[in-house]
Amino acid sequence: MNKWVVKEFMADHNHPLVEQKNVQFLRSHRVIKNADKAQLNAMRGVGMGTSQIMDYMVQQSGGYKNVGFTKKDLYNHVDADRRVHLRDGDAEGALAYLCGKSEMDPSFYYKYNVDEDNRLANLFWADSTSKLDYSYFGDVLAFDTTYQTNAYKKPLVILVGINHHHQTIVFGCALLVDESVSTYTWVLETFLDAMNNKKPLSVITDGDKAMRKAIKRIFPDSCTVEEFECAWNDMLEMFNLHGHKWVTDIYAKRSRWAEAYLRGHFFAGMKNTQRCESMNAYLNRFLKTRLKLFEFVKHFDRALSRIRHNKAKAEFETHHSSAVLTTKLYALEKYAGTVFTRQCFLKFRDGMKNAELFFPVSTENHGGYRVHTLTKFRSPDKIWKLVFHVPT
């Protein structure tokens, strides 16, 4: 029972034959070979999109008819491969990846917390290179929030600084559940824990109120300057600005902009969050908006590798090439080229050019004018006198 018996075979086709140019669309003739899969995985690993990979493979094989599969086949394979990686859960996959990194890198640090439904809320991580960079260059910390960097639209915070090549470096990264004071407080507390409780001298951010409150809570140090207060009150009296709303608001924020309050603080040349914004723009080249969490952390590592390669290149240029000397202060400039990194040397050389070759020796006041006595580098026996008439 339930058996079929062939009684007659007819060799003629019961449908029109497909033209040779359309054979490429037959399911029986379409297959993604193992070599193609390996190449696909390698290209996806460096961030190439599926459509771009298809175009490359078509060109490589000499046309669509020779590639052996369609773009839909390629997309189906990618989706199936992602489902395999996600079968244990996306968040679990991301945490497993970070756990694997910690096994290979003993100084690797990652921490997370979960919400009331036991779902991943906040995630922070920093590898040994980031921790080492912070130990050397952590006097100034800058961070900002960026969006649209993953499939869940979780806010991304990248904590950055500047190294001795004037390059932006990454100290740590966090994916957040929201932008509340408590969340930012968690980020800063976790960051300090990762960095052995070393606090920065200066913190630069975009001015977000929740972020400012968290900074004040974790980094409470502040100061007052009597001279600034006196000058401010004089200005209010002179221009009758008492009660002016904008003046009152900007005064309340004086500790974040007034030079008197910032004097003595080191900012490594940063005055705003432009470095953060540039870093976010750079990372967007590696991070797509639909990336799942486990994909995100992998692609973030790839971006870090590129950043650190640039640092290695700057180190090579500093130690294995000679600075070009352009000023007349040859001996001083040559010595500076041996003790500074190349970027620091260029900034120092600009300062030398601005200072020119003359040095002030003395200044005499004569009523309506002043006489400045100057000498010249390597010509101590010669002097120049500059007369400056004081405007009345």
XYZ file of N, CA and C in Angstrom, residues 2-228:
681
model
N 0.308 2.373 -0.402
C 0.994 3.657 -0.429
C 2.263 3.614 -1.268
N 2.216 2.851 -2.364
C 3.354 2.773 -3.270
C 2.922 3.213 -4.656
N 3.858 3.798 -5.375
C 3.615 4.227 -6.750
C 4.411 3.323 -7.690
N 3.805 3.022 -8.790
C 4.453 2.155 -9.786
C 4.521 2.905 -11.107
N 5.714 3.008 -11.688
C 5.902 3.677 -12.973
C 5.531 2.695 -14.068
N 4.557 3.045 -14.837
C 4.116 2.169 -15.922
C 4.622 2.635 -17.275
N 4.911 3.926 -17.392
C 5.346 4.439 -18.697
C 6.201 5.676 -18.492
N 7.282 5.827 -19.231
C 8.154 7.003 -19.173
C 8.119 7.714 -20.511
N 7.870 9.020 -20.482
C 7.829 9.806 -21.712
C 8.995 10.785 -21.677
N 9.898 10.691 -22.613
C 11.126 11.489 -22.646
C 10.891 12.929 -23.065
N 9.759 13.236 -23.641
C 9.500 14.600 -24.103
C 9.211 15.518 -22.911
N 9.703 16.763 -23.013
C 9.440 17.758 -21.965
C 7.984 18.193 -22.019
N 7.393 18.369 -20.843
C 5.999 18.825 -20.785
C 5.892 20.336 -20.577
N 7.026 21.052 -20.785
C 7.031 22.516 -20.660
C 8.101 23.051 -21.601
N 7.989 24.322 -21.990
C 9.008 24.893 -22.878
C 10.364 24.927 -22.166
N 11.420 24.659 -22.893
C 12.761 24.710 -22.314
C 13.175 26.168 -22.056
N 13.938 26.371 -20.973
C 14.435 27.704 -20.632
C 15.590 28.057 -21.549
N 15.578 29.295 -22.015
C 16.683 29.734 -22.866
C 17.993 29.731 -22.076
N 19.094 29.547 -22.802
C 20.398 29.453 -22.150
C 20.697 30.661 -21.264
N 20.317 31.858 -21.706
C 20.620 33.071 -20.942
C 19.834 33.156 -19.636
N 18.737 32.350 -19.532
C 17.916 32.384 -18.327
C 18.146 31.201 -17.394
N 19.079 30.307 -17.757
C 19.382 29.149 -16.905
C 19.855 29.600 -15.523
N 20.503 30.753 -15.470
C 21.041 31.272 -14.204
C 19.966 31.503 -13.148
N 18.675 31.585 -13.586
C 17.599 31.840 -12.630
C 16.937 30.566 -12.114
N 17.253 29.395 -12.702
C 16.673 28.134 -12.257
C 17.195 27.768 -10.868
N 16.285 27.384 -9.984
C 16.690 27.042 -8.623
C 17.668 25.882 -8.609
N 17.475 24.934 -9.500
C 18.346 23.757 -9.532
C 19.769 24.096 -9.960
N 19.954 25.229 -10.607
C 21.267 25.637 -11.093
C 21.926 26.698 -10.204
N 21.229 27.080 -9.100
C 21.767 28.129 -8.250
C 22.297 27.541 -6.951
N 23.549 27.879 -6.626
C 24.148 27.398 -5.389
C 25.284 28.346 -4.978
N 25.372 28.620 -3.684
C 26.487 29.412 -3.166
C 27.544 28.430 -2.674
N 28.647 28.376 -3.363
C 29.692 27.412 -3.030
C 30.397 27.799 -1.729
N 31.086 26.821 -1.144
C 31.793 27.076 0.111
C 32.829 28.186 -0.027
N 33.498 28.220 -1.189
C 34.494 29.269 -1.417
C 33.830 30.645 -1.447
N 32.628 30.723 -2.037
C 31.885 31.979 -2.070
C 31.438 32.382 -0.665
N 31.024 31.394 0.135
C 30.601 31.681 1.511
C 31.764 32.222 2.343
N 32.944 31.622 2.148
C 34.123 32.089 2.883
C 34.460 33.526 2.508
N 34.393 33.820 1.199
C 34.666 35.173 0.737
C 33.607 36.145 1.252
N 32.351 35.712 1.264
C 31.251 36.533 1.779
C 31.476 36.880 3.246
N 31.849 35.893 4.053
C 32.061 36.128 5.479
C 33.220 37.088 5.723
N 34.286 36.942 4.913
C 35.434 37.828 5.060
C 35.057 39.267 4.732
N 34.265 39.455 3.685
C 33.859 40.804 3.285
C 32.892 41.413 4.287
N 31.990 40.607 4.808
C 31.070 41.124 5.833
C 31.832 41.496 7.098
N 32.904 40.765 7.373
C 33.707 41.036 8.557
C 34.379 42.385 8.538
N 34.599 42.950 7.347
C 35.200 44.283 7.256
C 34.156 45.346 6.924
N 32.869 44.968 7.074
C 31.812 45.964 6.982
C 31.203 46.179 5.608
N 31.532 45.353 4.620
C 30.927 45.522 3.293
C 29.465 45.087 3.322
N 28.625 45.837 2.640
C 27.211 45.494 2.553
C 26.978 44.351 1.580
N 25.854 43.658 1.757
C 25.554 42.494 0.915
C 25.444 42.889 -0.551
N 24.844 44.027 -0.833
C 24.699 44.481 -2.216
C 26.067 44.743 -2.853
N 26.972 45.360 -2.084
C 28.326 45.607 -2.593
C 29.068 44.298 -2.847
N 28.892 43.340 -1.948
C 29.550 42.038 -2.107
C 29.053 41.349 -3.376
N 27.748 41.455 -3.615
C 27.190 40.850 -4.827
C 27.799 41.485 -6.069
N 27.892 42.813 -6.085
C 28.482 43.501 -7.236
C 29.925 43.045 -7.466
N 30.678 42.891 -6.373
C 32.070 42.458 -6.499
C 32.157 41.047 -7.078
N 31.319 40.138 -6.566
C 31.371 38.754 -7.037
C 30.932 38.635 -8.490
N 29.977 39.456 -8.897
C 29.549 39.466 -10.303
C 30.706 39.903 -11.190
N 31.390 40.972 -10.779
C 32.532 41.446 -11.554
C 33.660 40.410 -11.570
N 33.873 39.766 -10.430
C 34.946 38.786 -10.316
C 34.711 37.576 -11.209
N 33.444 37.164 -11.364
C 33.131 35.967 -12.153
C 32.881 36.262 -13.629
N 32.822 37.544 -13.975
C 32.645 37.901 -15.377
C 31.208 38.093 -15.795
N 30.313 38.356 -14.862
C 28.923 38.630 -15.211
C 27.946 37.854 -14.355
N 26.683 38.305 -14.363
C 25.656 37.658 -13.549
C 25.454 36.205 -13.945
N 25.579 35.889 -15.234
C 25.305 34.530 -15.689
C 26.338 33.530 -15.183
N 27.480 34.039 -14.735
C 28.547 33.142 -14.283
C 28.686 33.056 -12.767
N 28.011 33.960 -12.053
C 28.234 34.016 -10.609
C 27.649 32.810 -9.886
N 26.560 32.226 -10.412
C 26.030 30.979 -9.855
C 24.898 31.147 -8.863
N 24.508 32.364 -8.549
C 23.407 32.599 -7.618
C 22.906 34.019 -7.817
N 21.755 34.334 -7.221
C 21.171 35.657 -7.350
C 21.417 36.470 -6.073
N 21.118 37.766 -6.165
C 21.279 38.625 -4.991
C 20.363 38.163 -3.861
N 19.151 37.675 -4.207
C 18.211 37.173 -3.192
C 18.805 35.970 -2.474
N 19.484 35.095 -3.208
C 20.140 33.949 -2.572
C 21.172 34.414 -1.555
N 21.913 35.457 -1.925
C 22.950 35.965 -1.043
C 22.333 36.551 0.229
N 21.255 37.337 0.065
C 20.581 37.911 1.231
C 20.000 36.814 2.129
N 19.419 35.768 1.516
C 18.863 34.663 2.299
C 19.951 33.969 3.112
N 21.133 33.788 2.510
C 22.234 33.141 3.221
C 22.700 34.004 4.395
N 22.788 35.321 4.176
C 23.222 36.228 5.249
C 22.218 36.199 6.395
N 20.911 36.248 6.070
C 19.886 36.225 7.118
C 19.923 34.915 7.895
N 20.106 33.794 7.185
C 20.182 32.497 7.857
C 21.391 32.429 8.773
N 22.514 32.993 8.318
C 23.735 32.986 9.118
C 23.556 33.840 10.383
N 22.860 34.963 10.249
C 22.614 35.811 11.421
C 21.702 35.103 12.416
N 20.713 34.363 11.919
C 19.804 33.647 12.828
C 20.545 32.576 13.616
N 21.542 31.981 12.997
C 22.353 30.981 13.701
C 23.070 31.635 14.875
N 23.653 32.828 14.634
C 24.375 33.524 15.691
C 23.432 34.042 16.780
N 22.184 34.277 16.412
C 21.241 34.862 17.359
C 20.375 33.831 18.071
N 20.628 32.560 17.824
C 19.724 31.561 18.387
C 19.763 31.560 19.916
N 20.868 32.009 20.526
C 20.951 32.093 21.979
C 20.617 33.489 22.496
N 20.146 34.358 21.614
C 19.798 35.715 22.027
C 20.889 36.697 21.645
N 20.450 37.875 21.167
C 21.413 38.876 20.694
C 22.278 39.395 21.834
N 21.652 39.789 22.936
C 22.412 40.323 24.069
C 23.381 39.278 24.616
N 22.897 38.027 24.708
C 23.781 36.965 25.195
C 24.970 36.766 24.273
N 24.728 36.907 22.973
C 25.825 36.777 22.010
C 26.856 37.869 22.178
N 26.386 39.116 22.401
C 27.309 40.237 22.608
C 28.125 40.044 23.887
N 27.459 39.618 24.952
C 28.160 39.389 26.216
C 29.141 38.229 26.105
N 28.769 37.194 25.345
C 29.677 36.067 25.149
C 30.928 36.509 24.388
N 30.738 37.398 23.417
C 31.879 37.924 22.664
C 32.819 38.704 23.581
N 32.247 39.571 24.437
C 33.073 40.344 25.364
C 33.737 39.442 26.400
N 33.028 38.408 26.826
C 33.622 37.450 27.768
C 34.810 36.755 27.130
N 34.666 36.388 25.850
C 35.775 35.764 25.127
C 36.988 36.692 25.046
N 36.737 37.987 24.843
C 37.842 38.944 24.793
C 38.541 39.049 26.148
N 37.758 38.981 27.228
C 38.358 39.073 28.559
C 39.241 37.861 28.862
N 38.926 36.719 28.249
C 39.759 35.529 28.449
C 41.102 35.663 27.733
N 41.102 36.398 26.616
C 42.345 36.607 25.869
C 43.114 37.825 26.362
N 42.411 38.765 26.981
C 43.011 40.012 27.460
C 42.686 40.146 28.941
N 43.605 39.762 29.830
C 43.316 39.758 31.270
C 42.896 41.114 31.827
N 43.302 42.210 31.170
C 42.952 43.545 31.657
C 41.660 44.069 31.041
N 41.040 43.264 30.176
C 39.787 43.686 29.546
C 38.706 43.837 30.613
N 37.915 44.907 30.498
C 36.882 45.198 31.492
C 35.545 45.375 30.796
N 34.537 44.685 31.298
C 33.180 44.962 30.833
C 32.200 44.755 31.987
N 31.130 45.543 31.952
C 30.134 45.482 33.010
C 28.785 45.848 32.416
N 27.737 45.232 32.943
C 26.393 45.518 32.442
C 25.391 45.390 33.583
N 24.211 45.934 33.366
C 23.116 45.703 34.287
C 21.851 45.415 33.492
N 20.832 44.942 34.160
C 19.590 44.538 33.484
C 18.417 45.295 34.097
N 17.301 45.341 33.352
C 16.110 46.031 33.846
C 15.229 45.058 34.635
N 14.041 45.519 35.000
C 13.160 44.691 35.828
C 12.670 43.441 35.106
N 12.736 43.454 33.765
C 12.336 42.274 32.987
C 13.529 41.389 32.643
N 14.662 41.650 33.297
C 15.888 40.874 33.100
C 16.443 41.018 31.685
N 16.167 42.144 31.054
C 16.740 42.440 29.740
C 17.931 43.371 29.899
N 18.867 43.284 28.968
C 20.071 44.109 29.030
C 19.699 45.588 29.019
N 20.190 46.328 29.998
C 19.912 47.770 30.079
C 21.130 48.564 29.619
N 22.190 48.585 30.433
C 23.397 49.342 30.114
C 24.584 48.402 29.984
N 25.486 48.744 29.065
C 26.665 47.916 28.826
C 27.876 48.821 28.625
N 28.951 48.555 29.353
C 30.197 49.326 29.230
C 31.352 48.360 29.039
N 32.327 48.762 28.184
C 33.525 47.938 28.049
C 34.724 48.793 27.661
N 35.915 48.321 28.056
C 37.192 48.978 27.723
C 38.269 47.905 27.744
N 39.106 47.872 26.710
C 40.157 46.850 26.675
C 41.435 47.375 27.322
N 42.469 46.530 27.339
C 43.708 46.888 28.036
C 44.394 48.091 27.409
N 44.303 48.240 26.084
C 44.926 49.392 25.426
C 44.249 50.688 25.842
N 42.912 50.682 25.919
C 42.181 51.867 26.364
C 42.552 52.221 27.796
N 42.674 51.212 28.653
C 43.035 51.461 30.055
C 44.455 52.005 30.165
N 45.370 51.479 29.346
C 46.742 51.979 29.358
C 46.794 53.413 28.845
N 46.055 53.692 27.764
C 45.997 55.060 27.238
C 45.475 56.029 28.294
N 44.464 55.611 29.036
C 43.899 56.502 30.057
C 44.903 56.770 31.180
N 45.715 55.768 31.519
C 46.716 55.969 32.571
C 47.729 57.028 32.185
N 47.988 57.177 30.865
C 48.946 58.184 30.393
C 48.273 59.501 30.019
N 47.119 59.433 29.397
C 46.505 60.628 28.804
C 45.127 60.940 29.380
N 44.839 60.448 30.581
C 43.506 60.594 31.144
C 43.260 61.865 31.920
N 44.134 62.868 31.807
C 43.907 64.129 32.522
C 42.677 64.857 31.982
N 42.400 64.664 30.697
C 41.238 65.305 30.081
C 40.324 64.226 29.514
N 39.069 64.264 29.918
C 38.072 63.291 29.463
C 36.948 64.032 28.745
N 36.600 63.579 27.572
C 35.490 64.169 26.814
C 34.532 63.057 26.421
N 33.243 63.334 26.516
C 32.276 62.339 26.052
C 30.989 63.017 25.639
N 30.290 62.352 24.762
C 29.074 62.874 24.175
C 28.203 61.678 23.805
N 26.962 61.931 23.484
C 26.033 60.863 23.123
C 25.752 60.920 21.634
N 25.730 59.747 21.000
C 25.354 59.665 19.589
C 24.212 58.659 19.457
N 23.527 58.688 18.319
C 22.320 57.884 18.151
C 22.403 57.070 16.854
N 21.344 56.274 16.642
C 21.195 55.527 15.388
C 22.407 54.642 15.091
N 22.993 54.052 16.112
C 24.197 53.246 15.884
C 23.935 51.757 16.003
N 22.703 51.345 16.235
C 22.400 49.933 16.374
C 20.919 49.713 16.122
N 20.532 48.451 16.029
C 19.157 48.117 15.673
C 18.155 48.572 16.723
N 18.597 48.713 17.970
C 17.689 49.073 19.058
C 17.709 50.573 19.356
N 18.510 51.318 18.625
C 18.647 52.769 18.805
C 19.038 53.118 20.241
N 19.845 52.261 20.858
C 20.350 52.558 22.195
C 21.382 53.677 22.097
N 21.292 54.697 22.941
C 22.306 55.764 22.911
C 23.697 55.190 23.149
N 24.646 55.673 22.391
C 26.039 55.239 22.504
C 26.867 56.387 23.082
N 27.627 56.116 24.124
C 28.538 57.095 24.704
C 29.960 56.597 24.510
N 30.786 57.435 23.878
C 32.197 57.111 23.689
C 33.012 58.091 24.513
N 33.829 57.579 25.408
C 34.666 58.417 26.264
C 36.041 58.505 25.630
N 36.483 59.730 25.319
C 37.699 59.909 24.536
C 38.647 60.897 25.206
N 39.878 60.924 24.695
C 40.896 61.872 25.120
C 41.813 62.179 23.956
N 42.961 62.795 24.260
C 43.946 63.147 23.228
C 45.298 62.605 23.660
N 46.012 61.977 22.712
C 47.337 61.442 23.045
C 48.431 62.430 22.648
N 49.681 62.007 22.766
C 50.816 62.895 22.500
C 51.038 63.159 21.020
N 50.251 62.523 20.154
C 50.283 62.832 18.719
C 49.111 63.744 18.331
N 48.402 64.258 19.337
C 47.199 65.079 19.141
C 46.116 64.307 18.387
N 46.091 62.999 18.579
C 45.060 62.148 17.997
C 43.993 61.848 19.050
N 42.761 61.716 18.589
C 41.685 61.320 19.494
C 41.796 59.833 19.793
N 41.762 59.478 21.075
C 41.861 58.081 21.476
C 40.633 57.711 22.309
N 40.275 56.448 22.278
C 39.064 55.963 22.949
C 39.435 55.325 24.280
N 38.810 55.822 25.349
C 39.031 55.268 26.689
C 37.991 54.207 27.048
N 36.821 54.273 26.457
C 35.776 53.319 26.789
C 34.530 53.594 25.976
N 33.588 52.660 26.040
C 32.365 52.761 25.244
C 31.209 52.217 26.064
N 30.032 52.822 25.926
C 28.861 52.361 26.668
C 27.611 52.477 25.803
N 26.786 51.445 25.841
C 25.454 51.459 25.248
C 24.451 51.579 26.389
N 23.530 52.551 26.281
C 22.690 52.910 27.408
C 21.215 52.622 27.139
N 20.480 52.461 28.226
C 19.043 52.239 28.111
C 18.300 53.560 27.955
N 18.848 54.655 28.533
C 18.229 55.972 28.414
C 19.290 57.029 28.713
N 18.869 58.290 28.826
C 19.805 59.381 29.083
C 19.449 60.108 30.377
N 19.155 59.335 31.395
C 18.805 59.903 32.695
C 20.056 60.160 33.524
N 19.893 60.921 34.602
C 21.017 61.201 35.504
C 21.559 59.902 36.092
N 20.665 59.004 36.481
C 21.108 57.746 37.086
C 21.905 56.894 36.101
N 21.520 56.926 34.833
C 22.245 56.144 33.823
C 23.634 56.719 33.591
N 23.723 58.053 33.446
C 25.039 58.675 33.263
C 25.905 58.496 34.507
N 25.291 58.520 35.671
C 26.045 58.264 36.901
C 26.627 56.861 36.887
N 25.821 55.895 36.442
C 26.301 54.506 36.334
C 27.498 54.423 35.382
N 27.411 55.134 34.263
C 28.504 55.103 33.288
C 29.796 55.633 33.912
N 29.716 56.787 34.580
C 30.921 57.394 35.150
C 31.473 56.567 36.306
N 30.604 56.019 37.123
C 31.071 55.155 38.213
C 31.739 53.906 37.667
N 31.156 53.329 36.644
C 31.737 52.135 36.026
C 33.059 52.463 35.354
N 33.107 53.628 34.702
C 34.341 54.059 34.052
C 35.462 54.208 35.080
N 35.174 54.853 36.210
C 36.187 55.013 37.252
C 36.637 53.664 37.800
N 35.697 52.745 37.937
C 36.042 51.406 38.417
C 36.988 50.721 37.433
N 36.711 50.880 36.141
C 37.572 50.266 35.119
C 38.963 50.878 35.116
N 39.059 52.176 35.450
C 40.323 52.904 35.374
C 40.998 53.050 36.739
N 40.718 52.108 37.643
C 41.372 52.084 38.964
C 41.142 53.371 39.751
N 39.961 53.947 39.551
C 39.514 55.129 40.304
C 40.360 56.374 40.047
N 41.057 56.426 38.910
C 41.777 57.641 38.547
C 40.796 58.648 37.948
N 40.694 59.824 38.567
C 39.772 60.845 38.088
C 40.474 61.804 37.136
N 39.788 62.274 36.109
C 40.391 63.259 35.199
C 40.487 64.622 35.854
N 41.395 65.455 35.352
C 41.487 66.829 35.839
C 40.368 67.690 35.265
N 39.998 67.405 34.016
C 38.979 68.202 33.326
C 38.040 67.272 32.580
N 36.765 67.656 32.519
C 35.751 66.885 31.799
C 35.045 67.814 30.828
N 34.953 67.391 29.585
C 34.300 68.188 28.537
C 33.113 67.402 28.010
N 31.947 68.049 27.946
C 30.755 67.394 27.426
C 29.934 68.417 26.660
N 28.787 67.982 26.139
C 28.005 68.852 25.256
C 27.036 69.757 26.003
N 26.978 69.668 27.316
C 26.097 70.551 28.084
C 24.755 69.942 28.417
N 24.517 68.659 28.104
C 23.276 68.000 28.460
C 23.081 68.065 29.982
N 21.871 68.457 30.428
C 21.641 68.697 31.851
C 21.840 67.434 32.682
N 21.307 66.305 32.219
C 21.460 65.061 32.962
C 22.928 64.664 33.056
N 23.648 64.879 31.970
C 25.068 64.552 31.951
C 25.837 65.454 32.918
N 25.497 66.743 32.959
C 26.170 67.687 33.853
C 25.943 67.315 35.311
N 24.712 66.929 35.632
C 24.409 66.549 37.007
C 25.204 65.310 37.423
N 25.320 64.351 36.501
C 26.087 63.146 36.804
C 27.557 63.473 37.012
N 28.096 64.369 36.184
C 29.504 64.776 36.326
C 29.716 65.452 37.664
N 28.800 66.341 38.037
C 28.927 67.051 39.310
C 28.868 66.081 40.484
N 28.080 65.011 40.318
C 27.936 64.020 41.381
C 29.188 63.178 41.539
N 29.811 62.811 40.419
C 30.976 61.910 40.457
C 32.283 62.697 40.553
N 32.335 63.885 39.901
C 33.535 64.735 39.951
C 33.145 66.082 40.577
N 33.028 66.181 41.900
C 32.457 67.379 42.535
C 33.406 68.567 42.684
N 34.685 68.429 42.326
C 35.662 69.495 42.572
C 35.284 70.771 41.822
N 35.370 71.951 42.522
C 35.108 73.246 41.875
C 35.851 74.331 42.631
N 35.789 75.581 42.109
C 36.520 76.675 42.742
C 35.790 77.996 42.510
N 36.183 79.043 43.245
C 35.634 80.385 43.057
C 36.792 81.359 42.877
N 36.537 82.443 42.156
C 37.580 83.434 41.893
C 37.022 84.816 42.218
N 37.624 85.456 43.201
C 37.124 86.744 43.687
C 37.224 87.834 42.621
N 38.341 87.818 41.861
C 38.530 88.864 40.846
C 37.422 88.824 39.797
N 37.033 87.631 39.383
C 35.979 87.511 38.384
C 34.667 88.058 38.928
